[in-house]
Coordinates of C-alpha atoms in Angstrom, one line a residue:
Chain X
M24 CA 80.6 -32.6 -4.4
S25 CA 83.0 -29.8 -5.2
Q26 CA 81.6 -29.6 -8.8
S27 CA 78.2 -28.3 -7.7
E28 CA 77.4 -24.7 -8.0
I29 CA 78.3 -22.1 -5.3
V30 CA 75.4 -20.8 -3.3
V31 CA 77.2 -18.6 -0.7
E32 CA 80.5 -17.0 -1.3
A33 CA 82.2 -14.6 1.2
I34 CA 85.4 -12.8 0.3
D35 CA 87.1 -10.9 3.1
V36 CA 83.8 -10.1 4.8
Q37 CA 84.1 -7.6 7.7
K38 CA 81.5 -6.4 10.2
K39 CA 81.8 -3.8 12.9
Y40 CA 79.6 -2.8 15.8
G41 CA 80.9 0.7 16.7
D42 CA 84.6 0.3 17.1
Q43 CA 84.4 -3.4 17.8
T44 CA 85.2 -5.6 14.8
V45 CA 83.2 -8.8 15.0
L46 CA 84.0 -10.3 11.6
K47 CA 87.7 -9.8 10.6
G48 CA 87.8 -10.9 7.0
I49 CA 85.8 -14.1 6.4
D50 CA 86.4 -16.1 3.3
F51 CA 83.8 -18.8 2.9
V52 CA 82.1 -21.0 0.3
A53 CA 79.0 -23.1 0.5
R54 CA 77.8 -25.2 -2.4
R55 CA 74.3 -26.3 -3.6
G56 CA 73.1 -29.3 -1.6
E57 CA 75.8 -29.1 1.0
V58 CA 75.4 -28.9 4.7
T59 CA 77.9 -26.6 6.4
C60 CA 78.1 -26.6 10.2
I61 CA 79.7 -23.6 11.8
L62 CA 81.3 -24.4 15.1
G63 CA 83.1 -22.2 17.6
A64 CA 82.9 -20.6 21.0
S65 CA 80.3 -17.9 21.7
G66 CA 81.2 -14.4 20.5
G67 CA 83.3 -15.7 17.6
G68 CA 81.0 -14.1 15.0
K69 CA 79.2 -17.2 13.9
S70 CA 75.7 -15.9 14.3
T71 CA 76.6 -12.5 12.9
F72 CA 78.0 -14.1 9.8
L73 CA 74.8 -16.1 9.3
R74 CA 72.7 -12.9 9.8
C75 CA 74.8 -11.1 7.1
I76 CA 73.9 -13.8 4.6
N77 CA 70.2 -12.9 4.6
H78 CA 70.9 -9.2 5.1
L79 CA 69.6 -9.0 8.7
E80 CA 73.0 -7.4 9.2
T81 CA 74.9 -5.3 6.7
I82 CA 78.5 -5.9 6.1
D83 CA 81.1 -3.2 6.4
G84 CA 83.7 -4.6 4.1
G85 CA 84.5 -7.4 1.6
E86 CA 82.0 -9.0 -0.7
L87 CA 79.2 -11.5 0.1
F88 CA 77.4 -13.3 -2.7
V89 CA 74.3 -15.4 -2.5
D90 CA 73.2 -17.2 -5.7
G91 CA 75.7 -15.1 -7.5
H92 CA 74.1 -11.8 -6.4
L93 CA 76.0 -9.4 -4.1
V94 CA 74.0 -9.2 -0.9
G95 CA 72.1 -5.9 -0.6
Y96 CA 73.0 -4.8 -4.2
R97 CA 71.8 -5.2 -7.8
E98 CA 74.4 -5.0 -10.5
S99 CA 73.5 -3.2 -13.7
N100 CA 75.7 -1.6 -16.4
G101 CA 78.8 -2.0 -14.3
K102 CA 77.2 -0.2 -11.4
L103 CA 76.0 -1.4 -8.0
Y104 CA 72.6 -0.2 -7.0
E105 CA 71.5 -0.5 -3.4
L106 CA 68.4 -2.8 -3.2
K107 CA 65.0 -1.3 -2.5
E108 CA 63.2 -2.8 0.5
R109 CA 60.9 -4.7 -1.8
E110 CA 63.9 -6.3 -3.6
T111 CA 65.6 -7.1 -0.3
A112 CA 62.4 -8.9 0.8
D113 CA 62.3 -10.8 -2.5
R114 CA 65.9 -12.0 -2.0
R115 CA 65.3 -12.9 1.6
S116 CA 62.3 -15.1 0.7
R117 CA 64.7 -17.4 -1.1
I118 CA 66.8 -17.8 2.1
G119 CA 65.1 -19.5 5.0
M120 CA 66.1 -18.8 8.5
V121 CA 65.5 -20.8 11.7
F122 CA 66.1 -19.0 15.0
Q123 CA 67.3 -20.1 18.4
Q124 CA 64.1 -18.7 19.9
F125 CA 61.9 -20.2 17.2
N126 CA 60.1 -16.8 16.6
L127 CA 56.8 -18.3 15.6
F128 CA 54.2 -15.5 15.2
S129 CA 52.6 -15.7 18.6
H130 CA 49.3 -14.3 17.7
M131 CA 48.5 -16.9 15.0
S132 CA 47.8 -20.6 15.0
I133 CA 50.6 -22.9 13.8
Q134 CA 48.7 -23.3 10.6
D135 CA 48.3 -19.6 10.0
N136 CA 52.0 -19.3 10.7
L137 CA 52.6 -21.5 7.7
V138 CA 49.8 -20.1 5.5
Q139 CA 50.3 -16.3 5.9
P140 CA 53.8 -16.2 4.5
Q141 CA 52.8 -18.2 1.5
V142 CA 49.8 -15.9 0.8
L143 CA 51.7 -12.6 1.4
V144 CA 55.1 -13.5 0.0
K145 CA 54.4 -16.2 -2.6
K146 CA 51.0 -14.9 -3.6
R147 CA 49.4 -18.3 -3.2
S148 CA 45.7 -18.8 -2.8
A149 CA 44.6 -19.6 0.8
A150 CA 43.4 -23.0 -0.3
E151 CA 46.7 -23.9 -2.0
A152 CA 48.7 -22.5 1.0
K153 CA 46.6 -24.5 3.5
E154 CA 47.2 -27.7 1.5
R155 CA 50.9 -27.1 1.4
A156 CA 51.0 -26.2 5.1
Q157 CA 49.4 -29.5 5.9
V158 CA 51.9 -31.4 3.9
L159 CA 54.8 -29.6 5.6
L160 CA 53.3 -30.1 9.1
E161 CA 53.0 -33.8 8.4
R162 CA 56.6 -33.8 7.2
V163 CA 57.8 -32.4 10.6
G164 CA 55.4 -34.7 12.6
L165 CA 52.9 -32.0 13.6
A166 CA 50.0 -32.9 11.4
D167 CA 47.5 -32.6 14.3
K168 CA 48.9 -29.3 15.7
G169 CA 47.7 -26.9 13.0
R170 CA 45.1 -25.3 15.3
A171 CA 47.4 -24.9 18.3
Y172 CA 49.0 -21.6 19.2
P173 CA 52.8 -21.5 19.5
R174 CA 52.8 -21.2 23.3
E175 CA 50.8 -24.4 23.6
L176 CA 53.6 -26.4 22.0
S177 CA 56.8 -27.7 23.5
G178 CA 60.1 -26.0 22.4
G179 CA 60.9 -28.9 20.2
Q180 CA 57.5 -28.8 18.5
Q181 CA 57.8 -25.0 18.1
Q182 CA 61.1 -25.4 16.4
R183 CA 59.8 -28.1 14.1
A184 CA 56.9 -25.8 13.2
A185 CA 59.4 -23.0 12.6
I186 CA 61.3 -25.2 10.2
A187 CA 58.1 -26.1 8.4
R188 CA 57.2 -22.4 8.1
T189 CA 60.6 -21.6 6.6
L190 CA 60.0 -24.4 4.0
A191 CA 56.6 -23.0 3.2
V192 CA 58.1 -20.2 1.1
D193 CA 60.4 -22.6 -0.8
P194 CA 63.9 -21.4 0.1
Q195 CA 67.0 -22.4 -1.9
L196 CA 69.1 -22.2 1.3
I197 CA 68.3 -22.4 5.0
L198 CA 70.3 -20.8 7.7
F199 CA 70.0 -22.3 11.2
D200 CA 71.1 -20.0 14.1
E201 CA 71.7 -22.4 17.0
P202 CA 68.4 -24.2 16.4
T203 CA 68.6 -26.5 19.4
S204 CA 70.4 -24.2 22.0
A205 CA 67.1 -23.0 23.6
L206 CA 65.7 -26.5 23.9
D207 CA 65.5 -28.8 26.9
P208 CA 68.0 -31.7 26.3
E209 CA 65.4 -34.3 25.7
L210 CA 63.8 -32.3 22.9
V211 CA 67.0 -31.7 20.9
S212 CA 66.9 -35.0 19.0
E213 CA 63.4 -34.4 17.5
V214 CA 64.6 -31.2 15.9
L215 CA 67.9 -32.7 14.7
D216 CA 65.9 -35.6 13.1
V217 CA 63.9 -33.1 11.1
M218 CA 67.1 -31.3 10.0
R219 CA 68.7 -34.6 9.1
D220 CA 65.8 -35.4 6.8
L221 CA 66.0 -32.0 5.3
A222 CA 69.7 -32.5 4.6
A223 CA 69.0 -35.9 3.1
S224 CA 66.5 -34.3 0.8
G225 CA 69.3 -32.2 -0.7
M226 CA 68.6 -28.9 0.9
T227 CA 71.5 -26.5 1.2
M228 CA 72.0 -25.7 4.8
I229 CA 74.3 -23.6 6.9
V230 CA 74.0 -24.5 10.6
V231 CA 75.5 -22.6 13.5
T232 CA 75.4 -25.3 16.2
H233 CA 77.1 -26.8 19.3
E234 CA 75.9 -30.3 18.4
I235 CA 79.2 -31.9 17.4
G236 CA 77.5 -35.3 16.9
F237 CA 75.1 -33.8 14.3
A238 CA 78.0 -32.0 12.6
R239 CA 80.0 -35.2 12.4
E240 CA 77.1 -37.2 11.0
V241 CA 75.4 -34.7 8.6
A242 CA 77.8 -32.0 7.6
D243 CA 79.7 -31.9 4.4
Q244 CA 82.0 -29.3 5.7
I245 CA 82.8 -27.8 9.1
A246 CA 83.7 -24.1 9.4
F247 CA 85.4 -23.2 12.6
F248 CA 85.0 -19.5 13.8
D249 CA 87.1 -18.0 16.5
G250 CA 87.6 -14.4 17.4
G251 CA 85.9 -13.1 14.3
K252 CA 87.9 -15.2 11.9
L253 CA 87.2 -18.4 10.0
L254 CA 90.2 -20.4 11.2
E255 CA 89.5 -23.7 9.5
S256 CA 87.2 -25.2 6.9
A257 CA 87.3 -28.9 6.4
P258 CA 85.2 -32.1 6.1
P259 CA 84.0 -33.3 9.5
Q260 CA 86.3 -36.3 9.7
Q261 CA 89.4 -34.3 9.0
F262 CA 88.4 -31.4 11.3
L263 CA 87.2 -33.5 14.2
T264 CA 90.2 -35.9 14.2
S265 CA 93.1 -33.8 13.1
P266 CA 92.3 -30.0 13.4
S267 CA 95.1 -27.9 12.0
T268 CA 95.0 -25.0 14.5
D269 CA 95.6 -25.0 18.2
R270 CA 92.5 -23.0 18.8
A271 CA 90.4 -25.7 17.1
R272 CA 92.2 -28.4 19.1
N273 CA 91.4 -26.5 22.4
F274 CA 87.8 -26.0 21.4
L275 CA 87.3 -29.7 20.5
R276 CA 89.0 -30.8 23.7
R277 CA 86.6 -28.7 25.7
V278 CA 83.4 -29.7 23.9
L279 CA 84.2 -33.4 23.4
S280 CA 85.4 -34.0 27.0
Chain V
M16 CA 44.7 -45.2 52.8
T17 CA 47.1 -46.7 50.3
G18 CA 49.9 -48.8 51.9
S19 CA 49.6 -51.4 54.6
R20 CA 52.1 -49.5 56.8
T21 CA 50.5 -47.6 59.6
V22 CA 51.7 -44.0 59.9
P23 CA 52.5 -43.1 63.5
V24 CA 50.4 -40.1 64.7
A25 CA 51.9 -37.4 66.7
S26 CA 50.1 -38.5 69.8
K27 CA 51.6 -36.2 72.5
R28 CA 49.7 -33.2 71.3
R29 CA 46.0 -32.6 71.8
T30 CA 44.3 -31.4 68.7
P31 CA 42.4 -28.1 69.1
T32 CA 38.7 -28.4 68.2
E33 CA 37.7 -24.8 67.4
V34 CA 39.2 -21.9 65.5
V35 CA 38.5 -18.5 66.9
K36 CA 38.7 -15.8 64.3
L37 CA 40.4 -12.5 65.2
K38 CA 37.8 -9.7 65.6
R39 CA 38.9 -6.9 63.4
W40 CA 37.1 -4.1 65.2
G41 CA 39.0 -1.3 63.4
R42 CA 37.7 -2.7 60.1
V43 CA 34.1 -2.8 61.3
I44 CA 34.2 0.7 62.7
G45 CA 35.9 2.2 59.6
G46 CA 33.5 0.4 57.3
A47 CA 30.4 1.6 59.3
A48 CA 31.6 5.2 59.4
A49 CA 32.3 5.3 55.6
A50 CA 28.9 3.7 54.9
A51 CA 27.2 6.2 57.1
L52 CA 28.9 9.1 55.3
V53 CA 27.8 7.7 51.9
V54 CA 24.2 7.4 53.1
V55 CA 24.2 10.9 54.5
I56 CA 25.5 12.3 51.1
I57 CA 22.9 10.3 49.2
M58 CA 20.1 11.5 51.5
M59 CA 21.3 15.0 51.1
F60 CA 20.7 14.8 47.4
A61 CA 17.6 12.7 47.5
T62 CA 15.8 14.8 50.0
S63 CA 17.1 18.2 49.1
R64 CA 14.4 20.7 48.4
N65 CA 16.7 22.4 46.0
V66 CA 16.7 19.4 43.6
D67 CA 13.5 18.9 41.7
W68 CA 13.8 15.2 41.1
P69 CA 10.7 14.8 38.9
V70 CA 12.3 17.3 36.5
V71 CA 15.4 15.0 36.3
F72 CA 13.3 12.0 35.4
D73 CA 11.3 14.0 32.9
Y74 CA 14.3 15.1 31.0
I75 CA 16.2 11.8 30.9
G76 CA 14.2 10.7 27.9
N77 CA 13.8 14.2 26.4
A78 CA 14.2 14.3 22.6
A79 CA 16.7 17.1 22.7
I80 CA 18.8 15.4 25.4
L81 CA 18.7 12.1 23.4
S82 CA 19.9 13.9 20.2
G83 CA 22.6 15.4 22.4
V84 CA 23.7 11.9 23.5
V85 CA 23.8 10.9 19.8
V86 CA 26.0 13.9 18.9
T87 CA 28.3 13.2 21.9
V88 CA 28.7 9.5 20.8
E89 CA 29.2 10.5 17.2
L90 CA 31.8 13.1 18.1
T91 CA 33.6 10.6 20.3
V92 CA 33.7 8.0 17.5
L93 CA 34.8 10.5 14.8
A94 CA 37.5 12.1 17.0
M95 CA 38.8 8.7 18.1
V96 CA 38.9 7.4 14.5
L97 CA 40.8 10.4 13.4
G98 CA 43.0 10.3 16.5
T99 CA 43.8 6.6 16.1
V100 CA 44.5 6.6 12.4
L101 CA 46.7 9.7 12.6
G102 CA 48.2 8.6 15.8
T103 CA 49.3 5.3 14.3
V104 CA 50.8 7.2 11.3
I105 CA 52.7 9.5 13.7
A106 CA 53.9 6.6 15.8
I107 CA 55.2 4.8 12.7
M108 CA 56.9 8.1 11.6
R109 CA 58.5 8.4 15.0
L110 CA 60.0 4.9 14.7
S111 CA 61.1 5.3 11.1
Q112 CA 64.7 5.5 9.9
N113 CA 64.0 8.9 8.3
P114 CA 65.2 11.7 10.5
V115 CA 62.8 14.3 8.9
L116 CA 59.8 12.1 9.6
R117 CA 61.0 11.4 13.2
W118 CA 61.5 15.1 13.8
I119 CA 58.1 16.1 12.4
S120 CA 56.4 13.4 14.5
S121 CA 58.0 14.4 17.8
T122 CA 57.4 18.1 17.1
Y123 CA 53.7 17.5 16.4
V124 CA 53.3 15.6 19.7
W125 CA 55.2 18.3 21.6
F126 CA 53.2 21.2 19.9
V127 CA 49.7 19.7 20.2
R128 CA 50.2 18.5 23.8
S129 CA 51.3 21.9 24.8
I130 CA 48.0 23.6 23.8
P131 CA 44.9 23.2 25.8
Q132 CA 42.2 21.2 24.1
L133 CA 39.7 24.0 24.5
V134 CA 42.0 26.4 22.7
Q135 CA 42.4 24.0 19.9
I136 CA 38.6 23.6 19.5
L137 CA 38.2 27.4 19.4
F138 CA 41.0 27.7 16.9
W139 CA 39.4 25.2 14.5
Y140 CA 36.0 26.9 15.0
N141 CA 37.5 30.2 14.0
I142 CA 39.8 29.0 11.3
A143 CA 37.8 31.0 8.7
L144 CA 39.4 34.2 10.1
F145 CA 42.8 32.8 9.1
V146 CA 41.9 30.8 5.9
P147 CA 38.8 32.4 4.4
T148 CA 38.4 30.0 1.5
L149 CA 39.3 26.4 0.9
G150 CA 40.1 24.6 -2.3
L151 CA 42.3 24.9 -5.4
G152 CA 41.9 27.0 -8.6
P153 CA 38.3 27.1 -9.6
W154 CA 37.0 24.9 -6.8
L155 CA 36.8 27.4 -4.0
T156 CA 34.5 27.2 -1.1
P157 CA 34.1 29.6 1.8
T158 CA 35.7 27.9 4.8
N159 CA 32.7 28.5 7.0
A160 CA 30.6 26.3 4.8
V161 CA 33.0 23.4 5.4
I162 CA 33.9 24.0 9.1
T163 CA 30.6 23.4 10.8
P164 CA 30.7 23.1 14.6
I165 CA 30.8 19.3 14.3
V166 CA 33.7 19.5 11.9
A167 CA 35.6 22.0 14.1
A168 CA 34.9 19.8 17.1
T169 CA 36.1 16.7 15.3
L170 CA 39.3 18.4 14.1
G171 CA 40.0 20.0 17.5
L172 CA 39.4 16.8 19.5
G173 CA 40.8 14.4 16.9
L174 CA 44.1 16.2 16.1
N175 CA 44.7 16.6 19.8
E176 CA 43.9 12.9 20.4
A177 CA 46.4 11.9 17.7
A178 CA 49.3 13.2 19.8
Y179 CA 48.2 11.0 22.7
M180 CA 47.3 8.0 20.7
S181 CA 50.7 8.1 18.9
E182 CA 52.4 7.6 22.2
V183 CA 50.1 4.7 23.1
V184 CA 50.7 3.0 19.7
R185 CA 54.4 3.6 19.9
A186 CA 54.6 1.9 23.2
G187 CA 52.7 -1.0 21.7
I188 CA 55.0 -1.3 18.7
L189 CA 58.1 -1.1 20.9
S190 CA 56.7 -3.9 23.1
I191 CA 57.0 -6.5 20.2
D192 CA 60.0 -8.8 20.4
K193 CA 62.6 -8.2 17.8
G194 CA 62.6 -11.9 16.9
Q195 CA 59.0 -11.5 15.5
R196 CA 60.2 -8.8 13.0
E197 CA 63.3 -10.8 12.1
A198 CA 61.3 -13.9 11.4
A199 CA 58.9 -12.0 9.2
A200 CA 61.7 -10.2 7.4
S201 CA 63.6 -13.5 6.8
L202 CA 60.4 -15.0 5.3
G203 CA 60.4 -12.1 2.8
Y204 CA 57.7 -9.9 4.3
R205 CA 58.0 -6.3 3.1
P206 CA 58.1 -3.6 5.7
A207 CA 54.5 -2.6 5.3
Q208 CA 53.3 -6.2 5.5
L209 CA 55.4 -6.8 8.5
M210 CA 53.9 -3.8 10.3
R211 CA 50.3 -4.7 9.3
H212 CA 50.3 -8.5 9.8
I213 CA 52.9 -9.1 12.5
V214 CA 53.6 -6.0 14.6
L215 CA 50.3 -4.2 14.9
P216 CA 48.1 -7.2 15.6
Q217 CA 50.5 -8.2 18.4
A218 CA 50.8 -4.6 19.6
M219 CA 47.0 -4.4 20.0
R220 CA 47.2 -6.3 23.3
V221 CA 49.4 -3.5 24.7
I222 CA 47.5 -0.7 22.9
I223 CA 43.9 -1.6 24.0
P224 CA 43.8 -0.8 27.7
P225 CA 45.3 2.7 27.5
S226 CA 43.3 3.5 24.4
S227 CA 40.1 2.5 26.1
N228 CA 41.1 5.1 28.7
E229 CA 41.4 7.5 25.8
V230 CA 37.9 6.7 24.6
I231 CA 36.4 7.3 28.0
G232 CA 38.4 10.5 28.3
M233 CA 37.1 11.5 24.9
L234 CA 33.5 10.9 25.8
K235 CA 33.8 13.5 28.5
A236 CA 36.2 15.8 26.6
T237 CA 33.4 16.2 24.0
S238 CA 31.6 18.4 26.5
L239 CA 34.2 21.1 25.8
V240 CA 32.5 21.6 22.4
S241 CA 29.6 23.2 24.2
V242 CA 31.6 26.5 23.8
I243 CA 31.1 26.4 20.1
G244 CA 27.5 25.1 20.2
A245 CA 28.0 21.7 18.6
A246 CA 24.7 20.4 19.9
D247 CA 26.3 17.8 22.1
L248 CA 24.8 16.4 25.3
L249 CA 26.0 19.2 27.6
T250 CA 25.0 21.9 25.1
R251 CA 21.5 20.5 24.9
A252 CA 21.3 20.3 28.7
Q253 CA 22.5 23.8 29.1
S254 CA 20.1 25.2 26.5
I255 CA 17.2 23.6 28.3
S256 CA 18.3 24.8 31.7
S257 CA 18.8 28.3 30.4
S258 CA 15.1 28.5 29.7
N259 CA 13.7 26.6 32.7
F260 CA 16.4 27.5 35.2
K261 CA 16.7 23.9 36.4
I262 CA 20.5 24.0 36.3
I263 CA 21.4 21.3 38.8
E264 CA 18.7 19.0 37.5
L265 CA 19.9 19.1 33.9
L266 CA 23.5 18.7 35.0
F267 CA 22.2 15.5 36.7
V268 CA 20.6 14.4 33.5
A269 CA 23.7 15.0 31.5
S270 CA 25.9 13.2 34.1
L271 CA 23.6 10.2 34.0
W272 CA 24.0 9.9 30.3
Y273 CA 27.8 10.3 30.5
I274 CA 27.8 7.5 33.1
V275 CA 25.8 5.3 30.8
A276 CA 28.2 6.0 27.9
T277 CA 31.4 5.4 29.8
T278 CA 29.9 2.2 31.3
V279 CA 29.1 0.9 27.8
A280 CA 32.6 1.8 26.7
S281 CA 34.1 -0.1 29.6
I282 CA 32.1 -3.1 28.8
G283 CA 33.3 -2.8 25.2
Q284 CA 36.9 -2.7 26.5
H285 CA 36.4 -5.9 28.4
Y286 CA 35.4 -7.7 25.3
L287 CA 38.1 -6.2 23.1
E288 CA 40.7 -7.2 25.6
K289 CA 39.4 -10.7 25.6
K290 CA 39.5 -10.8 21.8
Y291 CA 43.2 -9.8 21.7
S292 CA 44.4 -11.8 24.6
W293 CA 45.6 -14.7 22.4
S294 CA 48.3 -15.4 24.9
S295 CA 45.9 -16.5 27.6
R296 CA 43.3 -18.0 25.3
P297 CA 42.5 -21.6 25.9
M298 CA 43.0 -24.0 23.0
R299 CA 40.0 -23.9 20.8
R300 CA 39.4 -27.4 19.5
S301 CA 36.0 -27.1 18.0
S302 CA 35.6 -23.5 17.0
R303 CA 36.7 -23.5 13.4
P304 CA 37.9 -26.3 11.1
V305 CA 41.3 -24.8 10.2
V306 CA 42.2 -27.6 7.8
E307 CA 40.1 -28.0 4.8
E308 CA 39.1 -31.5 3.9
Q309 CA 41.8 -33.0 1.8
V310 CA 40.5 -33.7 -1.7

């Protein structure tokens, strides 16, 4: 596992909002095909870190690499050039993101949600995009929901559709920002099942979650964030049974009790 | 009806047999008085010796009046198209990251809203006094050949409208949830694609009702151009009444056509709102086969 290539690498990443520092020097590595679950209490910087990876937030210090490229910059002749908006868009299309609130485009049918990104971003023909959309909807168990509008679906269905939409532009890496936190409890498992399949297919995933069971079962590594720092990074068995910091122990006691 | 258990009935109380409605006398009297007043006003107009009704009916279908109606509608459309397109650009400038664009946009809105529409129309009509020729190098034209009354009216009304429409569009853009933009950005949409395919279509729902108001306002504001003789409905009506002295009658004729135009616009608004109300649209199962047959 540790031989596979590095997809995300963070070196001393810092992020400030005004005079509040939310990321205080994050060192982090995720490898191709790995599932990383980021755990930790709210306000620990988990989501912020995730959003830095696809440049929805800009970092204020340190270095953050995705696929060997410095996020937000292009290196040429020993100089760093800030990316144009078009280049940022191209880089982002290789990184999928699944949001807590699903964020399906509410003025379009589910099918159009999957088709339009392919046509606009991947320059596919409408016919090709529709065919691929149907394959993906089948994969997440929504083959018959293409014509529905997002608000007509349950939260679990919407989140599965959002995952399918992310897959439609063929990302190398998918970021999940608390994908099940906005769901009714009985709908959580259908989304986790889709994510489990995705992990089994070899997708590189970074998942901010509160689902300890999912992390135990699927993750290759668990990263524990607290107070803007990455306190621990370890395989799930090791982290869940013998965490090395008091903060992690306290956190686990609270969530597992 | 369902179970075998009998439900005990509250037996002590006698059930009333009739419901007596409260007589709302105040309402009846108020309604009658208002209706009487309306009838009196209508009778005043209908039976007035000072209104020559046959003349009103004669001129409703008059060719000059009809061509005035056409000009009024044309002007409304032209000015609204100019106002909406420019207004959208100004709104996007106002919301951009570029401080210069933001400043230009808010200054434009401030400046244009500060000057009466009538003054703006007169300014554009007289622009030749200020810029006598238009064009570059060898391609020069006298300004007056370009700025016809219709062009001056379109510019005066449209540039003014842009300031108001920009505020309507800006409110619409701001109403869109941040998550929609972030989702599109994370899929790799470029900023222009994001605006065109995600933000503006959703903003339409918020933009349509106030902009229909603007259209109706514009239909009537076009009457201002009668000061520069742009051959609109009011200009036509006035030029007829200046020769036959039936002033009230021709104002009635003009009003009637304005009523027709605004009514049509309101009906249009109803259908547009329906079209963009995707959030309350029932599921369409049979309308359009979204999925092509798998080959």
